XYZ file of C-alpha atoms in Angstrom:
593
model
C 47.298 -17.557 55.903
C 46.338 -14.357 56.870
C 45.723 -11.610 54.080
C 47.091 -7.926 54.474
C 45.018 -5.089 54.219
C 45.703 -4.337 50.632
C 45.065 -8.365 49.503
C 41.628 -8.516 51.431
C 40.579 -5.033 49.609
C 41.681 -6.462 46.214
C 40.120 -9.954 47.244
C 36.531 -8.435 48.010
C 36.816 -5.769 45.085
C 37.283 -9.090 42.418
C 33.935 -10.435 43.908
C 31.976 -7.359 43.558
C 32.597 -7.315 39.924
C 32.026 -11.278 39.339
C 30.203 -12.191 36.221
C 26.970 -12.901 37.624
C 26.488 -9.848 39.735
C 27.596 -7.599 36.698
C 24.778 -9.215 34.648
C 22.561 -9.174 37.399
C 23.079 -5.056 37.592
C 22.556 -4.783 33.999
C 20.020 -6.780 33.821
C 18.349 -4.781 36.581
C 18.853 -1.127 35.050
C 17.763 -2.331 31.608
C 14.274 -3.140 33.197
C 13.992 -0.529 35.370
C 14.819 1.754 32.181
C 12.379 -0.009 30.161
C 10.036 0.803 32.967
C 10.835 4.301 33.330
C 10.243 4.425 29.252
C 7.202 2.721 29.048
C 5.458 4.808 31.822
C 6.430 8.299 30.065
C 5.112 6.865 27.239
C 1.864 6.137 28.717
C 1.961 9.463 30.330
C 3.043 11.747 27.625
C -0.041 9.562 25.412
C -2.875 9.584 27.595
C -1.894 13.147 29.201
C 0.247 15.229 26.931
C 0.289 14.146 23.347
C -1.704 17.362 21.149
C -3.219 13.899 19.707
C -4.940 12.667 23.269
C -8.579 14.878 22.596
C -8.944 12.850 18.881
C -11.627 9.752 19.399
C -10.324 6.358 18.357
C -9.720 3.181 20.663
C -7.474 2.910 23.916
C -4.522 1.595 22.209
C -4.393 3.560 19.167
C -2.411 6.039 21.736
C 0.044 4.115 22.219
C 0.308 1.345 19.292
C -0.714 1.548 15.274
C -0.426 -2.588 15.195
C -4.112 -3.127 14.707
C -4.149 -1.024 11.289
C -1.037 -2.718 10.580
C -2.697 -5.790 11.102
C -5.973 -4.955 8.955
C -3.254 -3.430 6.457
C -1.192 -6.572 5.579
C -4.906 -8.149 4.809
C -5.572 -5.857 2.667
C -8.862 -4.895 4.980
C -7.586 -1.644 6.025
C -10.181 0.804 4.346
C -12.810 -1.586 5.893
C -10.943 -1.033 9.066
C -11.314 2.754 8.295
C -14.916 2.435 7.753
C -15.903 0.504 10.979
C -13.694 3.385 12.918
C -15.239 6.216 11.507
C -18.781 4.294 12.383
C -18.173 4.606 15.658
C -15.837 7.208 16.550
C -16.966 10.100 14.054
C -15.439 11.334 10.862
C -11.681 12.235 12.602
C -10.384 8.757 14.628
C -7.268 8.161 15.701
C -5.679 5.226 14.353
C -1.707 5.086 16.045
C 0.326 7.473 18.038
C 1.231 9.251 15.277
C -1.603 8.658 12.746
C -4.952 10.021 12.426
C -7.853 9.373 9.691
C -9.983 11.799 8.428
C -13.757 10.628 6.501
C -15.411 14.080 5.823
C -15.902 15.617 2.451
C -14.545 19.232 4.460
C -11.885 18.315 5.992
C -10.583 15.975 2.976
C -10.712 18.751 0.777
C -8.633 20.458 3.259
C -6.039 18.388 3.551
C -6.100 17.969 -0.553
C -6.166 21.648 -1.193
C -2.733 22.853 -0.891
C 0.915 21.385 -0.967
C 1.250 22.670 2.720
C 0.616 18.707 3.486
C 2.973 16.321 1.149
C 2.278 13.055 0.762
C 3.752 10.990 2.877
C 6.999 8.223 2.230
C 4.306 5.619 1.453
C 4.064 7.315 -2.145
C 7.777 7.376 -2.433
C 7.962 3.795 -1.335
C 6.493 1.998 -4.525
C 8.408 4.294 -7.318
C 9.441 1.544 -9.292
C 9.579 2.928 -12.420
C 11.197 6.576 -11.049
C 9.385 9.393 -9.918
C 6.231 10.645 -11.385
C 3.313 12.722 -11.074
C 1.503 10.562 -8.854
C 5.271 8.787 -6.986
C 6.312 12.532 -6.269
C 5.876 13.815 -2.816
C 7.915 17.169 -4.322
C 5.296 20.156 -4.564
C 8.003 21.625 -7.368
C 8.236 18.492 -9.162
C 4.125 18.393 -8.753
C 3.706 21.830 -10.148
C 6.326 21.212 -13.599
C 4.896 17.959 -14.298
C 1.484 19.034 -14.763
C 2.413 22.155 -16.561
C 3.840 19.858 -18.808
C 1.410 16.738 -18.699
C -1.820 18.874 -18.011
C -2.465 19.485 -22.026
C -2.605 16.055 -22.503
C -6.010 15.198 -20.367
C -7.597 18.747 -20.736
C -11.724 17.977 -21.642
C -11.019 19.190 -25.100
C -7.663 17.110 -26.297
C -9.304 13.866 -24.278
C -12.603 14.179 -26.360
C -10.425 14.251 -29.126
C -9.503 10.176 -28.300
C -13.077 9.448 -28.779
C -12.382 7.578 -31.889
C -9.397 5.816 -30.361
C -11.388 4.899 -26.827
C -14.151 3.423 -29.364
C -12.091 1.771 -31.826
C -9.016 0.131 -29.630
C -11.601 -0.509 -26.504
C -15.332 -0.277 -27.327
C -15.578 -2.683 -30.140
C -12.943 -4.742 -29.410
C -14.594 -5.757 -26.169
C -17.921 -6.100 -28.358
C -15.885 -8.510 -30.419
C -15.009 -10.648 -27.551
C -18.319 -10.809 -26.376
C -20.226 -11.622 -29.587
C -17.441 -14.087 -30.244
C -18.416 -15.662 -27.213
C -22.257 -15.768 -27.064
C -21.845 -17.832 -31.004
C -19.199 -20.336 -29.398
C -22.524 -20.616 -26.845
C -24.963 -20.553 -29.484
C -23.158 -23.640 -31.415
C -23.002 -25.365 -28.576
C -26.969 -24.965 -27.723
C -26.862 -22.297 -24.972
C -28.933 -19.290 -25.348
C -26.440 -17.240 -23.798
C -22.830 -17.086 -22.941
C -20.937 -17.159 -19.328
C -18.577 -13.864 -19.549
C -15.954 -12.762 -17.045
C -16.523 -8.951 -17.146
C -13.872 -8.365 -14.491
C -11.003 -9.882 -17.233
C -12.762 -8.676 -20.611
C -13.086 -4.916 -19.284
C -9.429 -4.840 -18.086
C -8.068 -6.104 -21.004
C -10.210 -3.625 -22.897
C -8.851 -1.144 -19.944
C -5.238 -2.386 -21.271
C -5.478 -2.415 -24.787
C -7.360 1.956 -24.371
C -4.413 3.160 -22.300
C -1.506 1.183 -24.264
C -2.749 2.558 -27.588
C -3.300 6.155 -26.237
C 0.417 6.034 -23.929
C 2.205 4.147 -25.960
C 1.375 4.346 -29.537
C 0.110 0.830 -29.941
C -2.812 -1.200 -28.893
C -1.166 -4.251 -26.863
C -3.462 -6.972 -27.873
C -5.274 -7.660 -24.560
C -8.619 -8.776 -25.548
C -6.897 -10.610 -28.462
C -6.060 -12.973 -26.168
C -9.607 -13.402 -24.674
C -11.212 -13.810 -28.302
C -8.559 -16.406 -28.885
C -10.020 -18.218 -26.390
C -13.426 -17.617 -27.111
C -12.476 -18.226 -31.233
C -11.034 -21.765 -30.880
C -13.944 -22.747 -28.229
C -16.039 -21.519 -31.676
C -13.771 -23.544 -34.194
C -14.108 -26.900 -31.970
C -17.814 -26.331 -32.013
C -18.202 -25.718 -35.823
C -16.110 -28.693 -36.068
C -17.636 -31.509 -34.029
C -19.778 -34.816 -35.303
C -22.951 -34.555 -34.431
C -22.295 -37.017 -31.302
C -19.472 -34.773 -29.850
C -21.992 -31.623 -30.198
C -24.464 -33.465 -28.042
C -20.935 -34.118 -25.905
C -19.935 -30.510 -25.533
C -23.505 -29.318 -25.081
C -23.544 -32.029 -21.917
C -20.308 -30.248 -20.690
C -21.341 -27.091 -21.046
C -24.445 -26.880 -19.351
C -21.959 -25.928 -15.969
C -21.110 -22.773 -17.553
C -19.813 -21.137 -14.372
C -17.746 -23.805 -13.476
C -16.276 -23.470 -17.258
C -15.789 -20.023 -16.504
C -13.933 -19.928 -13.464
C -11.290 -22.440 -15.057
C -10.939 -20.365 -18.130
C -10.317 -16.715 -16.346
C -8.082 -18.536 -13.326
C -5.552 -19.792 -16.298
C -6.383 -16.589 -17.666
C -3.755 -15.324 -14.781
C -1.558 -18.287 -15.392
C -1.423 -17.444 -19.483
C -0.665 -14.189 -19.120
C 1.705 -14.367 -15.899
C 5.366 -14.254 -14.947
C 6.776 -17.412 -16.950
C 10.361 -18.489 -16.360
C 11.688 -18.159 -19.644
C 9.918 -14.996 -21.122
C 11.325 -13.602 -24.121
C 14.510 -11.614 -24.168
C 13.872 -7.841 -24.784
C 16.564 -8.069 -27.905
C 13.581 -10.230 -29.661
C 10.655 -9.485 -31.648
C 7.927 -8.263 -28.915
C 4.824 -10.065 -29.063
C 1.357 -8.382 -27.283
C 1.859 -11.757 -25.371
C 5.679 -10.582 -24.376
C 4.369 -7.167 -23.903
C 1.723 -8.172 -21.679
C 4.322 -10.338 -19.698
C 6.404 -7.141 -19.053
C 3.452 -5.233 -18.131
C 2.191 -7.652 -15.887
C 5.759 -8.122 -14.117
C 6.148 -4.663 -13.700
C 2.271 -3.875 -11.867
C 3.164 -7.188 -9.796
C 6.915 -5.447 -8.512
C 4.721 -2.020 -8.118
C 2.103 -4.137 -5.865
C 5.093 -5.510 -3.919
C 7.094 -2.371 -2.965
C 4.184 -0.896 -1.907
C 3.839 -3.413 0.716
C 7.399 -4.153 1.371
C 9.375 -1.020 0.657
C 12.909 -2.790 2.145
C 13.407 -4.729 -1.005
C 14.190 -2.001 -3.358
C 17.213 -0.976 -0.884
C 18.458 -4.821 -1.234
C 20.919 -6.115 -3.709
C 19.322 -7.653 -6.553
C 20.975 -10.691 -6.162
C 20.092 -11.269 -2.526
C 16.496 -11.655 -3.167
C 14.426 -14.413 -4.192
C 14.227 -15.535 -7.750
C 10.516 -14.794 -8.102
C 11.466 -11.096 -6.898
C 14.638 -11.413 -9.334
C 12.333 -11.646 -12.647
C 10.099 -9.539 -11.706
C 12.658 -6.385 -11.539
C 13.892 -8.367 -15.197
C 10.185 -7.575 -16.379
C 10.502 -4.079 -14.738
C 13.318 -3.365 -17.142
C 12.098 -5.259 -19.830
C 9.081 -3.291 -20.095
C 11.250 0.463 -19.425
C 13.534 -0.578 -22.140
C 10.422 -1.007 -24.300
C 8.602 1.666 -23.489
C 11.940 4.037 -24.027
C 12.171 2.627 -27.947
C 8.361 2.982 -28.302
C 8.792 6.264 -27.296
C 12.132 6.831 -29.223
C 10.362 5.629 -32.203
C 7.146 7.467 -31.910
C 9.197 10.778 -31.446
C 11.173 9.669 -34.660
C 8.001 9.174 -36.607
C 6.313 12.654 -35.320
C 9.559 14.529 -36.384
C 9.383 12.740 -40.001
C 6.303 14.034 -40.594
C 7.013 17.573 -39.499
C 9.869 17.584 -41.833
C 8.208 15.800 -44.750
C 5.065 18.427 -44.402
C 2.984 15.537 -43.598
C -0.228 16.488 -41.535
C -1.176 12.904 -40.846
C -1.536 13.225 -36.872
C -2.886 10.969 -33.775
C -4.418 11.999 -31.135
C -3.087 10.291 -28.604
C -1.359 10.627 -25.223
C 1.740 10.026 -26.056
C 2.448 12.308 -28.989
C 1.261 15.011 -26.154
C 4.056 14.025 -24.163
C 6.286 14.558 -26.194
C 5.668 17.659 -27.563
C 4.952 18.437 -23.778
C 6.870 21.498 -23.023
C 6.691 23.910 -19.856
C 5.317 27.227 -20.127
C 7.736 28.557 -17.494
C 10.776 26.987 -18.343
C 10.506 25.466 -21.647
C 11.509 22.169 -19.972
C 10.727 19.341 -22.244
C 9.901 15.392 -21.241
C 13.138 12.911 -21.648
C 12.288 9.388 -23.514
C 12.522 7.785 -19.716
C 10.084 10.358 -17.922
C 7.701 9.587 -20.612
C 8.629 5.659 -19.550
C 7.529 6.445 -15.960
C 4.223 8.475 -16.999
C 2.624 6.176 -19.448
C 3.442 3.095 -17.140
C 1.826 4.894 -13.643
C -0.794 5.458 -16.140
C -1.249 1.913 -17.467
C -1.207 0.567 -13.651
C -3.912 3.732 -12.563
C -5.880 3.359 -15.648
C -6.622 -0.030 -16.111
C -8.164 -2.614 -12.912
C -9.222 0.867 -11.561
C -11.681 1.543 -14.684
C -12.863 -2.405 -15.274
C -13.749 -2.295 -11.036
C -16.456 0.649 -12.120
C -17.781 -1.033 -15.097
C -18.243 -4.583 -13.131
C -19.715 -2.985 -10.212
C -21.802 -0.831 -12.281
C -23.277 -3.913 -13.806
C -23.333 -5.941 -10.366
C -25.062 -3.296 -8.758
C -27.718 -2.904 -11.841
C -28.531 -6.616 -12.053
C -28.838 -6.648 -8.007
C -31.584 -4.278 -8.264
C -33.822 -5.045 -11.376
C -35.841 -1.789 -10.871
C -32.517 0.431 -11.498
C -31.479 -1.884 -14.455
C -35.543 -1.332 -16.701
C -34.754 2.036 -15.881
C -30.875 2.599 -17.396
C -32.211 -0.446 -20.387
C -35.284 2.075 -21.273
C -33.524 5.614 -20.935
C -30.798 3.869 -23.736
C -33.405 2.171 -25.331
C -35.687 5.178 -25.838
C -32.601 7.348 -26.782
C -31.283 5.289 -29.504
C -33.959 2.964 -30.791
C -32.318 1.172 -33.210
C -29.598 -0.550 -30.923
C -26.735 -0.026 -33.281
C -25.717 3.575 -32.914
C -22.225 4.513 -32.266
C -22.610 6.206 -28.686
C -20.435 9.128 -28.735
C -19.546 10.686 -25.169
C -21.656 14.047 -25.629
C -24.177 12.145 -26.723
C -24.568 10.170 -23.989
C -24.067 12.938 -20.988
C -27.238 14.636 -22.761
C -29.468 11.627 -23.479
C -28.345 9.467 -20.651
C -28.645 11.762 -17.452
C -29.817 8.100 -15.096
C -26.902 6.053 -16.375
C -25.123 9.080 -15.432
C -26.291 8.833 -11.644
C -25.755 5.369 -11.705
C -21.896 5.584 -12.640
C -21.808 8.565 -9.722
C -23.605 6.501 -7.205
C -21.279 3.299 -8.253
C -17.671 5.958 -8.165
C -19.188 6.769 -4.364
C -20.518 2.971 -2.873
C -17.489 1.662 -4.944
C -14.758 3.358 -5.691
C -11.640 1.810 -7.236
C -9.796 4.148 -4.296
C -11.806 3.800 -1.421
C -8.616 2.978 0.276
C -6.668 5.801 2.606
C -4.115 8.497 1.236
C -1.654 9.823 3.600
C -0.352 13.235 3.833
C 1.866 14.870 6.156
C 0.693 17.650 8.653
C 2.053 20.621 7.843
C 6.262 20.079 8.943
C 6.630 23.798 11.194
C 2.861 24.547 12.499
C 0.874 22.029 11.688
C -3.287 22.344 10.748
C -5.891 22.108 12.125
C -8.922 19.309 11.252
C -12.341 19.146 12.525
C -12.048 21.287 15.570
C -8.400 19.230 16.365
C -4.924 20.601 16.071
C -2.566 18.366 14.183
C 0.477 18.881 15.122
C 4.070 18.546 12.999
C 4.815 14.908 12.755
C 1.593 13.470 12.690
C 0.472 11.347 9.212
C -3.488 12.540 8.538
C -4.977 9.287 6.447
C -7.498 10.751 3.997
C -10.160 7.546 3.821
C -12.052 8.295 0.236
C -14.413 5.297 1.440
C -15.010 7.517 4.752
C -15.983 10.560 2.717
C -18.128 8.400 0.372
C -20.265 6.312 3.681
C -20.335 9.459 5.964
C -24.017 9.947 6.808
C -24.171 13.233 7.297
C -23.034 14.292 3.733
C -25.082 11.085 2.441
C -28.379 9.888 3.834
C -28.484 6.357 3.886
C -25.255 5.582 2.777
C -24.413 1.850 2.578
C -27.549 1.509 -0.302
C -27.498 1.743 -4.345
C -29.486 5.064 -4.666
C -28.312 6.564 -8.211
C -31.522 9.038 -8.074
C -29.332 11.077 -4.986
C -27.246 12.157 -8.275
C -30.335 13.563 -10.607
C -31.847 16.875 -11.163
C -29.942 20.089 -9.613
C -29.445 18.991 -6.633
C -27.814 15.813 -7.857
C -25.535 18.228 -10.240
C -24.291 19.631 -6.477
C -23.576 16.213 -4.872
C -21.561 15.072 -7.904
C -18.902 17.452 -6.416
C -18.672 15.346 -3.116
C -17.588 12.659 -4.595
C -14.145 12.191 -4.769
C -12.888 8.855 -6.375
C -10.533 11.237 -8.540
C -9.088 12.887 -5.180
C -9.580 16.454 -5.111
C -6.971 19.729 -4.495
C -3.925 20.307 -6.027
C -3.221 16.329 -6.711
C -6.682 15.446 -8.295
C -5.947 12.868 -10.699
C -5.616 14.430 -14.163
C -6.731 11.173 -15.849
C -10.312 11.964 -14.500
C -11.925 13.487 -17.897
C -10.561 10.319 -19.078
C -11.991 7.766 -17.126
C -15.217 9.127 -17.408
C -15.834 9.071 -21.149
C -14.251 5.466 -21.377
C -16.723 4.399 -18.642
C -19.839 6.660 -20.098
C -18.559 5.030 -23.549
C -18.195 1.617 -22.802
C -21.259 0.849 -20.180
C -23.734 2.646 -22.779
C -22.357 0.619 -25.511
C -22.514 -2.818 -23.612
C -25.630 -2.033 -22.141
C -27.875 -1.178 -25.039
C -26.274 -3.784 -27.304
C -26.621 -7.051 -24.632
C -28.766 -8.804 -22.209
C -26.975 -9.447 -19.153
C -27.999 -11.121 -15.595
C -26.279 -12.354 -12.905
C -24.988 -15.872 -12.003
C -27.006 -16.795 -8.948
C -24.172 -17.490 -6.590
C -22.450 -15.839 -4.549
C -24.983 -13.465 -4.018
C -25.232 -9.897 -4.266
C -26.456 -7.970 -0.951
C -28.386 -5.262 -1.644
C -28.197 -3.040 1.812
C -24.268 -3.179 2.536
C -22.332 -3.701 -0.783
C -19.334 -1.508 0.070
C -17.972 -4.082 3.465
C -19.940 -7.463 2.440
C -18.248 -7.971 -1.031
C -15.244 -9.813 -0.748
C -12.525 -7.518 -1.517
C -8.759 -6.444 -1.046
C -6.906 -3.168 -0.846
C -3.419 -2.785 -2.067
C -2.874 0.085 -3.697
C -6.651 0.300 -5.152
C -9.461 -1.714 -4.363
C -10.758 -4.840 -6.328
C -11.973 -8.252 -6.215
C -10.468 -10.667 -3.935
C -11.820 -13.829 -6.567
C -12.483 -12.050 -9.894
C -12.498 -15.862 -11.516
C -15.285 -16.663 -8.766
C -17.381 -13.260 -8.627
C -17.570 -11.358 -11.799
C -19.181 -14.044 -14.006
C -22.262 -12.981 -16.036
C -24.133 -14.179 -18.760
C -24.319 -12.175 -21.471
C -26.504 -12.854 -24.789
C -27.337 -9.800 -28.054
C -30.559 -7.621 -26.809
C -33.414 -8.577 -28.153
C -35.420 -5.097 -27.619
């Protein structure tokens, strides 16, 4: 049959757009659009980008994946470190990101609001914005008009007592508790986790100073350490000669105790309802759930933006502990304010100084804007999950770093020795900045090799102009990745870097390098807990170090030339031990100078 005109047009039209050949077009513009993308990428990164000049490897100009990569293992400030090594003190780390490990231009970057933080800070609010959440300069600015009374030098020196009574001796309890468990069981000395007994003393400090009551942390250690004492005080004769035979593995005893430590004190299914009477157990469970959710967000931001209900149980409780612990914290502060106002009206002048009574009569010069029961929530808790692993990280290292270097420890044992001879002196803070000048060095030198923070801090360049760093221009748009363990290893502020040296921090010129170091961040966002920190580590390592005898187990071993990358570590938020059960076990027995 012979087609007209008009069918054979229609007839050849119907083919052109068959199936195949449609997909085959797409198909074909797709790549060739993809090519056309990837290309202008390349070209606009190796040719135009204001980022091109900045040192770093090849691919960091086009892909970030290989931080991302050392990020999700929790290696990323090591990462950071090996960069800066080889690159300089500015690197370029992605497309869009650049790091920065020099005291000048950290300070620059730290020394206005010009450069907000970036979303990562926003990211892991889980208890609602706070001073150290808030990427707002405003918000910045109120909240320390209001909150900065509360860790001025004079009001914190003022906790002394509290620091010494709720932390100092409590830890001292644990620890003599444990060396006469030890002695009853024929050991000499006792096997102490200092990682777990200085963050529970770390725990026990901030909760009585932020919340009006001392949680009960190292109770549960000297529980421990108590009924190990009771079943030795107990036994026959034979089943002393029994328990002596089992002890003599005290590490191995050790590392069981402190990993169920983390069990005990963990995320059970069925914790107690907030309704009931809180325990410092329950307490502790709510605390814990709530750092564990804070830990989480930061790494996976998404699941805040998820229904509750969509996400895995595990996740579930943990946002139950989350409110748990706000719901407490609201009535402790509802209650506290209740009790502060009854004595005001009553003419009572019984007073604490504390933290949290400071909050609440917290009031802004400018305004006269006062702190809401749930703000106060969000402060004390940042400050519980800042204030606690962060402080017992110094104080282990500290010691680690001592013991690997016996010179360094007969020096800090005789400057304490020949400033308080009889070994029983309450250490007061003043006191022991006067007296103690080479402990002092040694805490300095341990804040720089081994900072709690040594991680990276992101700000924003500048959102209009940009800034710029280190002979680079910055432009808008670009995250600059402040490395604190950069600033600390760079070997041109710090001659040989990577070694224990607490001497670099004595004398005059030591007074000047104390200023480079930067574990408290510096600028306009320096932590305000610093004045803090320091007396309760001045406190606590003078106390613990005149009144014991420590030394290190023998393995794993301690290296004396590259502490900062060889330790096994991780990085979430802030820095600490990968194995704490495994690497922060000492023995510990009374001096006997």
């Amino acid at each position: 049959m012979t087609l007209n005109p008009v069918s054979a047009y229609l007839r050849s039209g119907s083919q052109l757009l068959a199936p195949t050949s449609i997909t085959l077009v797409v198909t074909k513009f797709t790549l060739c659009s993809l090519a056309i993308y990837a290309c202008t990428s390349l070209f606009h990164a190796f040719f135009v980008s204001s980022l091109r000049h900045i040192p770093g490897p090849w691919y960091t100009k086009f892909t970030g994946i290989v931080r991302k990569y050392h990020a999700w293992r929790h290696k990323e400030h090591h990462y950071f470190i090996q960069l800066f090594e080889r690159y300089g003190p500015i690197v370029r780390v992605g497309p869009t990101k650049v790091g920065v490990g020099e005291i000048t231009m950290f300070r620059k970057m730290m020394s206005s609001h010009e450069m907000l933080k970036s979303q990562m800070y926003t990211d892991f609010s889980a208890v609602g914005e706070n001073i150290f959440t808030t990427r707002s300069p405003e918000f910045n600015k109120a909240r320390r008009r209001q909150i900065g009374p509360a860790f001025a030098s004079a009001y914190v020196r003022k906790m002394e007592p509290l620091i010494m009574s709720e932390g100092v001796d409590q830890v001292c309890r644990l620890f003599d508790t444990q060396i006469c468990a030890a002695k009853h069981m024929g050991q000499d000395r006792a096997v102490t986790n200092l990682y777990y007994a200085f963050t529970m003393m770390a725990t026990d400090v901030i909760s009585s100073l932020a919340y009006g009551r001392r949680f009960g942390a190292v109770d549960t250690l000297v529980t421990k350490a108590e009924a190990l004492l009771q079943l030795s005080q107990q036994s026959t004769p034979r089943q002393s000669q029994e328990t002596k035979v089992a002890s003599e593995a005290p590490l191995q005893q050790s590392q069981q105790s402190t990993a169920r430590l983390s069990q005990d004190l963990g995320v059970s299914e069925n914790h107690a309802s907030f309704e009931s009477q809180e325990t410092s157990h329950t307490v502790l469970e709510y605390m814990i759930g709530t750092m564990m959710l804070m830990g989480l967000m930061a790494e996976a931001p998404f699941i805040n933006a998820l229904p509750q209900r969509l996400l895995p149980q595990g996740i579930q409780r943990l946002f139950a502990l989350r409110d748990n612990f706000m719901r407490f914290t609201c009535t402790t502060v509802g209650q506290y304010r209740s009790w502060m106002a009854l004595q005001c009206t009553s003419g009572k002048s019984e007073t604490r100084n504390d933290i949290l009574s400071a909050y609440i009569s917290a009031q802004d010069p400018e305004t006269g804007a006062t702190l809401s029961d749930r703000e106060i929530a969000s402060e004390s808790t940042v400050l519980l999950a800042a204030g606690t692993d962060t402080t017992a990280n110094i104080m282990v290292n500290s010691v680690r770093l001592l013991l690997s270097h016996p010179e360094k420890y007969a020096r800090v044992r005789d400057e304490l020795r020949a400033a308080f001879p009889n070994g029983a002196e309450t250490i007061t803070y003043v006191t022991a900045i006067e007296k103690l000048p080479y402990l002092s060095a040694v805490i300095y030198e341990t804040l720089r090799l081994r900072a709690s923070t040594s991680g990276v801090w992101p700000r924003d360049a500048p959102r209009h102009l940009g800034v710029s760093i280190g002979g680079h221009f910055i432009p808008p748009g670009t995250v600059i990745c402040g490395s604190i363990g950069g600033v600390h290893l760079n070997p041109e502020t710090w001659p040989t870097p990577k070694l224990f040296v607490p001497e670099r921090f004595l004398g005059a010129e030591g007074e000047l390098r104390k200023r480079n170091v930067v574990a408290f961040s510096a600028g306009v966002r320096v932590c305000p807990g610093r004045h803090l920190a320091m007396m309760e580590l001045v406190m606590t390592l003078s106390t613990v170090l005149l009144k014991y005898d420590l030394d290190l187990i023998s393995s794993p071993a301690v290296p004396a030339t590259d502490y900062f990358t060889k330790v096994d570590e991780v990085c979430h938020i802030t820095t600490t031990f990968r194995h704490p059960e495994r690497d922060c076990n000492f023995y510990i027995s009374r001096s006997t100078c």
